[in-house]
Coordinates of N, CA and C in Angstrom, one line a residue:
L1 N 135.6 47.9 185.1 CA 134.4 47.4 185.1 C 134.1 46.8 183.7
I2 N 134.1 45.4 183.3 CA 133.7 45.1 182.1 C 132.4 44.6 182.4
N3 N 131.4 44.9 181.5 CA 130.3 44.6 181.1 C 130.3 43.5 179.7
L4 N 130.2 42.3 180.3 CA 130.7 41.1 179.0 C 129.9 41.3 177.7
F5 N 128.5 41.8 177.7 CA 127.8 42.1 176.4 C 128.1 43.5 175.9
V6 N 128.6 44.8 176.7 CA 128.6 45.8 175.9 C 130.2 45.9 175.7
V7 N 131.1 45.5 176.6 CA 132.3 45.6 176.6 C 132.7 47.3 176.3
S8 N 132.0 48.0 177.6 CA 132.2 49.1 177.7 C 133.8 49.8 177.9
G9 N 134.6 50.4 177.5 CA 136.0 51.0 177.8 C 137.2 49.9 177.2
L10 N 136.8 48.9 176.7 CA 137.5 47.9 176.3 C 138.2 47.9 174.7
S11 N 139.4 48.4 174.5 CA 139.7 48.5 172.8 C 140.0 47.3 172.2
R12 N 139.7 47.0 171.4 CA 140.1 45.8 170.1 C 140.5 45.9 168.9
N13 N 140.8 45.0 168.3 CA 141.5 45.2 167.1 C 140.1 44.7 166.0
V14 N 139.5 45.7 165.3 CA 138.1 45.5 164.9 C 138.8 44.7 163.4
A15 N 139.9 45.2 162.8 CA 140.1 44.5 161.5 C 140.7 43.0 161.5
T16 N 141.2 42.8 162.6 CA 141.1 41.3 163.5 C 140.1 40.5 163.4
E17 N 139.2 41.1 164.1 CA 137.7 40.7 164.5 C 137.0 40.3 163.5
N18 N 136.9 40.9 162.2 CA 136.3 40.9 161.2 C 136.8 40.2 160.2
R19 N 138.1 39.6 160.1 CA 138.5 38.1 159.7 C 138.1 37.0 160.4
V20 N 137.6 37.0 161.5 CA 137.4 35.7 162.1 C 136.1 35.2 161.8
Q21 N 136.2 33.7 161.4 CA 134.9 33.3 160.8 C 133.9 32.6 162.1
Y22 N 132.7 33.1 161.9 CA 131.8 32.8 163.1 C 131.0 32.0 162.6
T23 N 130.6 31.1 163.4 CA 129.5 30.2 163.1 C 128.6 30.4 164.0
T24 N 127.0 30.5 163.1 CA 125.8 30.7 163.5 C 124.8 29.4 164.2
Y25 N 124.8 29.5 165.2 CA 123.8 28.2 165.5 C 122.3 28.6 165.9
T26 N 121.5 28.1 165.1 CA 119.8 28.4 165.2 C 119.3 27.4 166.0
N27 N 118.3 27.8 166.8 CA 117.7 26.7 167.6 C 116.2 26.8 166.8
Q28 N 115.7 26.1 166.5 CA 114.1 26.4 165.9 C 113.4 26.2 166.8
H29 N 113.4 25.6 167.7 CA 112.7 24.9 168.9 C 112.5 26.4 169.9
G30 N 113.8 27.0 170.3 CA 113.5 28.2 170.8 C 113.3 29.5 170.4
G31 N 113.6 29.3 168.8 CA 113.5 30.7 168.2 C 114.7 31.7 168.4
Y32 N 115.7 31.3 168.3 CA 116.6 32.2 168.4 C 117.8 31.7 167.8
S33 N 119.0 32.6 167.3 CA 120.0 32.2 166.8 C 121.6 32.8 167.6
V34 N 122.4 32.7 167.5 CA 123.6 33.0 168.2 C 124.8 32.7 167.3
C35 N 125.8 33.7 167.2 CA 127.0 33.3 166.6 C 128.0 33.6 167.7
F36 N 129.0 32.4 166.8 CA 130.4 32.4 168.1 C 131.4 32.3 167.2
N37 N 132.6 32.3 167.6 CA 134.2 31.9 167.1 C 134.2 30.4 167.4
S38 N 134.2 29.6 166.5 CA 134.2 28.0 166.2 C 135.8 27.4 166.6
A39 N 136.8 28.6 166.5 CA 138.2 28.3 166.9 C 138.3 28.3 168.5
V40 N 137.4 29.0 168.9 CA 137.3 29.2 170.5 C 136.2 28.8 171.3
F41 N 135.0 28.1 170.6 CA 133.9 27.4 171.4 C 133.6 26.6 170.4
S42 N 133.0 25.3 171.1 CA 132.7 24.4 170.6 C 131.0 24.1 171.7
R43 N 130.3 23.5 170.7 CA 128.8 22.9 171.1 C 129.3 21.6 171.8
E44 N 128.5 21.7 173.3 CA 128.9 20.5 173.9 C 127.7 19.7 173.6
V45 N 127.9 18.3 174.1 CA 127.0 17.4 173.7 C 125.3 17.5 173.8
A46 N 124.4 17.8 173.2 CA 123.0 18.6 173.3 C 122.3 17.5 174.2
P47 N 122.0 18.1 175.3 CA 121.4 17.5 176.3 C 119.7 16.6 175.5
E48 N 119.1 15.8 176.4 CA 118.0 15.2 175.8 C 116.9 16.1 175.5
S49 N 116.8 17.5 175.9 CA 116.0 18.7 175.8 C 116.6 19.4 174.8
N50 N 115.6 20.1 174.1 CA 116.1 21.6 173.3 C 116.1 22.5 174.1
N51 N 115.7 22.7 175.3 CA 115.5 23.7 176.4 C 117.0 24.4 176.2
I52 N 117.9 23.7 176.2 CA 119.4 24.2 176.9 C 120.2 23.5 175.8
Q53 N 121.1 24.6 175.5 CA 122.0 24.2 174.4 C 123.8 25.2 175.1
A54 N 124.5 24.3 175.1 CA 125.8 24.8 176.1 C 127.1 24.4 175.1
F55 N 127.8 25.6 175.3 CA 129.0 25.6 174.3 C 130.2 25.9 175.2
V56 N 131.4 25.4 175.0 CA 132.5 25.8 175.8 C 133.8 26.1 175.2
S57 N 134.7 27.0 175.9 CA 135.8 27.0 175.0 C 136.8 26.0 175.0
R58 N 137.6 25.7 174.2 CA 138.6 24.7 174.1 C 139.6 24.7 175.3
D59 N 139.8 25.8 175.7 CA 140.9 25.4 177.1 C 139.9 25.3 178.3
G60 N 138.4 25.1 178.3 CA 137.9 24.8 179.0 C 137.6 26.3 180.1
R61 N 138.2 27.6 180.0 CA 137.9 28.6 180.9 C 136.8 29.6 181.0
A62 N 136.2 29.1 179.9 CA 134.8 29.9 179.4 C 133.7 29.2 179.1
R63 N 132.3 29.5 179.2 CA 131.2 28.8 178.7 C 130.1 29.6 178.2
F64 N 129.1 29.6 177.3 CA 128.0 30.1 177.5 C 126.9 29.0 177.2
S65 N 125.8 29.4 177.8 CA 124.7 28.4 177.5 C 123.3 29.3 177.3
I66 N 122.6 29.0 176.3 CA 121.3 29.5 176.3 C 120.0 28.4 176.8
Y67 N 119.1 29.0 177.4 CA 118.0 28.1 178.2 C 116.7 29.1 177.5
T68 N 116.0 28.2 177.3 CA 114.7 28.5 176.4 C 113.7 28.1 177.7
S69 N 112.7 28.9 178.3 CA 111.8 28.4 179.5 C 110.7 29.4 179.1
K70 N 109.7 29.0 179.7 CA 107.9 29.9 179.4 C 108.2 30.8 180.4
L71 N 107.5 31.8 180.1 CA 107.3 32.9 181.3 C 106.7 33.0 182.3
G72 N 105.4 32.1 182.0 CA 104.5 32.1 182.9 C 103.7 33.3 183.5
N73 N 103.7 33.2 184.7 CA 103.0 34.3 185.6 C 104.0 35.2 185.4
W74 N 105.3 35.2 185.3 CA 106.4 36.1 185.4 C 106.6 37.1 184.7
S75 N 106.8 38.4 185.2 CA 107.5 39.3 184.0 C 109.0 39.4 183.8
L76 N 109.4 40.0 183.1 CA 110.7 39.7 182.7 C 111.5 40.6 183.9
A77 N 111.1 41.5 184.5 CA 111.7 42.2 185.7 C 111.8 41.1 186.8
Q78 N 111.0 40.6 187.1 CA 111.0 39.4 188.2 C 112.1 38.4 187.6
L79 N 112.0 37.8 186.1 CA 113.1 37.0 185.8 C 114.4 37.6 186.2
M80 N 114.4 38.7 185.7 CA 115.9 39.5 185.9 C 116.4 39.4 187.1
D81 N 115.3 39.9 188.2 CA 115.7 39.8 189.4 C 116.1 38.5 190.1
Q82 N 115.3 37.3 189.7 CA 115.4 36.0 190.1 C 117.1 35.8 189.8
D83 N 117.3 36.0 188.3 CA 118.7 36.0 188.1 C 119.6 36.3 188.8
A84 N 119.4 37.8 189.5 CA 120.6 38.6 189.8 C 120.6 37.7 191.2
E85 N 119.6 37.1 192.0 CA 119.4 36.6 193.0 C 120.3 35.4 193.1
A86 N 119.8 34.4 192.2 CA 120.9 33.3 191.8 C 122.2 33.2 191.9
Y87 N 122.7 34.7 191.2 CA 124.0 34.7 191.5 C 124.5 34.7 192.8
T88 N 124.1 35.8 193.6 CA 124.2 36.1 194.6 C 124.4 35.2 195.6
Q89 N 123.4 34.2 195.7 CA 122.9 33.0 196.8 C 123.9 32.0 196.5
S90 N 124.3 31.7 195.0 CA 125.4 30.6 195.3 C 126.8 30.7 195.7
T91 N 127.0 31.8 195.5 CA 128.3 32.2 196.2 C 128.1 33.7 196.9
P92 N 128.5 33.7 198.2 CA 128.3 34.9 198.7 C 129.3 36.4 198.3
D93 N 130.2 35.8 198.1 CA 131.4 37.1 197.4 C 130.9 37.4 196.3
T94 N 129.9 37.1 195.4 CA 129.3 37.7 194.2 C 128.8 39.2 194.4
I95 N 129.0 39.7 193.2 CA 128.6 41.4 193.4 C 128.0 41.5 192.1
I96 N 126.5 41.7 192.2 CA 126.2 42.3 190.7 C 126.5 43.9 190.6
T97 N 127.2 43.9 189.2 CA 127.7 45.0 188.5 C 126.9 45.9 187.6
G98 N 125.8 45.3 187.0 CA 124.8 45.8 186.4 C 123.6 45.1 186.3
K99 N 122.4 46.1 186.1 CA 121.6 45.1 185.3 C 120.6 46.0 184.4
G100 N 119.7 45.7 183.6 CA 119.0 46.4 182.6 C 117.6 46.1 181.9
L101 N 116.7 46.6 182.1 CA 115.8 46.2 181.5 C 115.1 46.8 180.4
G102 N 114.6 46.0 179.0 CA 114.0 46.9 178.1 C 112.8 46.3 177.9
S103 N 112.1 46.8 176.8 CA 110.8 46.3 176.6 C 110.8 44.5 176.3
Y104 N 111.5 44.2 175.6 CA 111.4 42.5 175.1 C 113.0 41.7 175.9
T105 N 113.7 42.5 176.5 CA 115.0 42.1 177.0 C 115.4 42.4 178.5
Y106 N 116.6 42.0 178.8 CA 116.9 42.3 180.5 C 118.5 41.7 180.3
N107 N 119.2 42.4 181.2 CA 120.4 41.6 181.3 C 121.0 41.8 182.7
V108 N 121.9 41.0 183.1 CA 122.5 41.3 184.6 C 123.7 40.9 184.6
E109 N 124.7 41.7 185.1 CA 126.3 41.5 185.2 C 126.3 41.0 186.3
A110 N 127.5 40.0 186.9 CA 128.0 40.0 188.1 C 129.4 39.5 188.1
T111 N 130.2 39.8 189.1 CA 131.7 39.5 189.1 C 131.9 38.6 190.8
R112 N 132.7 38.0 190.6 CA 133.6 37.4 192.1 C 135.1 37.5 191.6
I113 N 135.7 37.1 192.8 CA 137.2 37.0 192.6 C 137.5 36.0 191.6
G114 N 138.0 36.6 190.4 CA 138.6 35.6 189.1 C 137.5 35.1 188.3
E115 N 136.2 35.6 188.3 CA 135.2 35.4 187.4 C 134.4 36.2 187.1
K116 N 133.5 36.3 185.7 CA 132.8 36.9 185.4 C 131.5 36.3 185.1
F117 N 130.3 36.9 185.3 CA 129.1 36.4 184.7 C 128.2 37.2 184.0
A118 N 126.9 36.8 183.3 CA 126.5 37.5 182.4 C 124.9 36.6 181.9
T119 N 124.1 37.6 182.1 CA 123.0 37.0 181.5 C 122.1 37.9 180.7
L120 N 121.9 37.4 179.4 CA 121.2 38.4 178.5 C 119.9 37.5 178.2
A121 N 118.8 38.0 177.9 CA 117.6 37.3 178.1 C 116.9 38.2 176.9
I122 N 115.7 37.7 175.9 CA 115.0 37.8 175.0 C 113.7 37.3 175.1
M123 N 113.1 38.1 174.8 CA 111.4 37.3 175.1 C 110.9 37.1 173.4
D124 N 110.7 36.0 173.3 CA 110.5 35.4 172.2 C 108.9 35.9 171.7
N125 N 108.1 35.4 172.6 CA 107.0 35.8 172.9 C 106.1 36.2 174.0
Q126 N 104.9 36.1 174.1 CA 104.3 36.6 175.5 C 104.8 35.5 176.5
L127 N 105.2 34.3 175.7 CA 105.4 32.9 176.6 C 106.6 32.8 176.9
T128 N 107.4 32.8 175.9 CA 108.8 32.0 175.6 C 109.6 33.3 175.8
V129 N 111.0 32.7 177.1 CA 112.3 33.5 177.0 C 113.4 32.8 176.8
N130 N 114.2 33.1 176.1 CA 115.4 32.7 175.7 C 116.7 33.3 176.9
R131 N 117.8 32.8 177.1 CA 118.3 33.1 178.5 C 119.8 32.8 178.1
L132 N 120.2 33.9 177.4 CA 122.0 33.7 177.0 C 123.3 34.1 178.5
T133 N 123.6 32.9 179.2 CA 124.3 33.0 180.0 C 125.9 32.5 180.0
A134 N 126.7 33.7 179.9 CA 128.2 33.6 179.8 C 128.8 33.5 181.4
E135 N 130.1 33.2 181.4 CA 131.1 32.9 182.4 C 132.3 32.8 182.1
F136 N 133.4 33.5 182.5 CA 134.5 33.2 182.1 C 135.4 33.6 183.3
D137 N 136.6 32.6 183.3 CA 137.9 32.9 184.3 C 138.6 34.0 183.6
T138 N 138.7 35.0 184.5 CA 139.4 36.5 184.6 C 140.8 36.1 184.1
K139 N 141.4 35.1 184.5 CA 143.0 35.2 184.4 C 143.1 34.1 183.3
A140 N 142.2 33.8 182.7 CA 142.4 32.9 181.3 C 143.3 33.7 180.0
P141 N 144.1 33.3 179.2 CA 144.8 34.0 178.4 C 144.0 34.8 177.4
S142 N 143.0 34.1 177.0 CA 142.4 34.5 176.0 C 141.2 36.0 176.5
D143 N 140.8 36.7 175.4 CA 140.3 38.0 175.8 C 138.9 37.6 175.3
Y144 N 137.9 36.9 176.7 CA 136.6 36.3 176.6 C 135.7 37.5 176.4
A145 N 135.9 38.5 177.3 CA 135.2 39.8 176.9 C 134.8 40.2 175.5
V146 N 135.9 40.0 175.0 CA 135.8 40.0 173.4 C 134.7 39.7 172.8
Q147 N 135.0 38.0 172.8 CA 134.1 37.0 172.5 C 132.6 37.2 173.1
F148 N 132.4 37.3 174.2 CA 131.2 37.5 174.4 C 130.4 38.9 174.1
H149 N 131.5 39.8 173.8 CA 130.6 41.0 173.2 C 130.2 40.4 172.0
R150 N 130.9 40.0 171.2 CA 130.4 39.4 169.8 C 129.0 38.4 169.9
I151 N 129.2 37.3 170.8 CA 128.3 36.6 170.9 C 127.1 37.2 171.4
G152 N 127.1 38.1 172.5 CA 125.8 39.0 173.0 C 125.1 39.8 171.7
S153 N 125.8 40.6 171.0 CA 125.7 41.7 169.9 C 125.0 40.5 168.9
C154 N 125.2 39.1 168.6 CA 124.2 38.8 167.6 C 123.3 37.5 168.2
F155 N 123.1 37.3 169.5 CA 122.2 36.5 170.0 C 120.5 37.5 169.7
E156 N 119.7 36.6 168.9 CA 118.6 37.6 168.1 C 117.6 36.1 168.3
K157 N 116.3 36.8 168.2 CA 114.8 35.9 168.3 C 114.8 35.6 166.7
T158 N 114.3 34.3 166.2 CA 114.3 34.2 165.0 C 112.8 34.0 164.7
R159 N 112.2 33.8 165.6 CA 110.3 34.2 165.2 C 109.7 35.5 165.5
E160 N 108.7 35.7 165.0 CA 108.4 37.2 165.1 C 107.7 37.1 166.6
R161 N 107.5 38.0 167.1 CA 106.5 38.3 168.5 C 105.2 37.8 168.0
K162 N 104.2 37.5 169.1 CA 102.9 37.1 168.4 C 102.1 38.2 169.5

């Protein structure tokens, strides 16, 4: 079982990872930053909205995106359940492999044959939530689980909570 953002039970070469030059992308509108290996991922052409930012691997077999949305009348727990339901409704053979809820965060992991998915959400303030969603082809030659562990570990808010 691979947890995309925690990567439990996965060995990795820390010395090699420390030599990698990570690029930090900061979105002032959304109030978050994220770091990624620019030799592996590049930012897709930005849409008309600052609410969605997408990054794709150079081989096209992995991607992550960040979506900024208003919380509205929803709680973080309700958003977490909605994300989990969206994974299973899109493809019936998808299995939710993990969910976690914190004070200002939640995460959902899912898998289906040949693919892994995960969402990590951070509440910026009482009104805004930033959701980092990652997906990759498990047959890809690169170790995307390690990449997403790093991306998830540096995904953070840049504004103070009100």
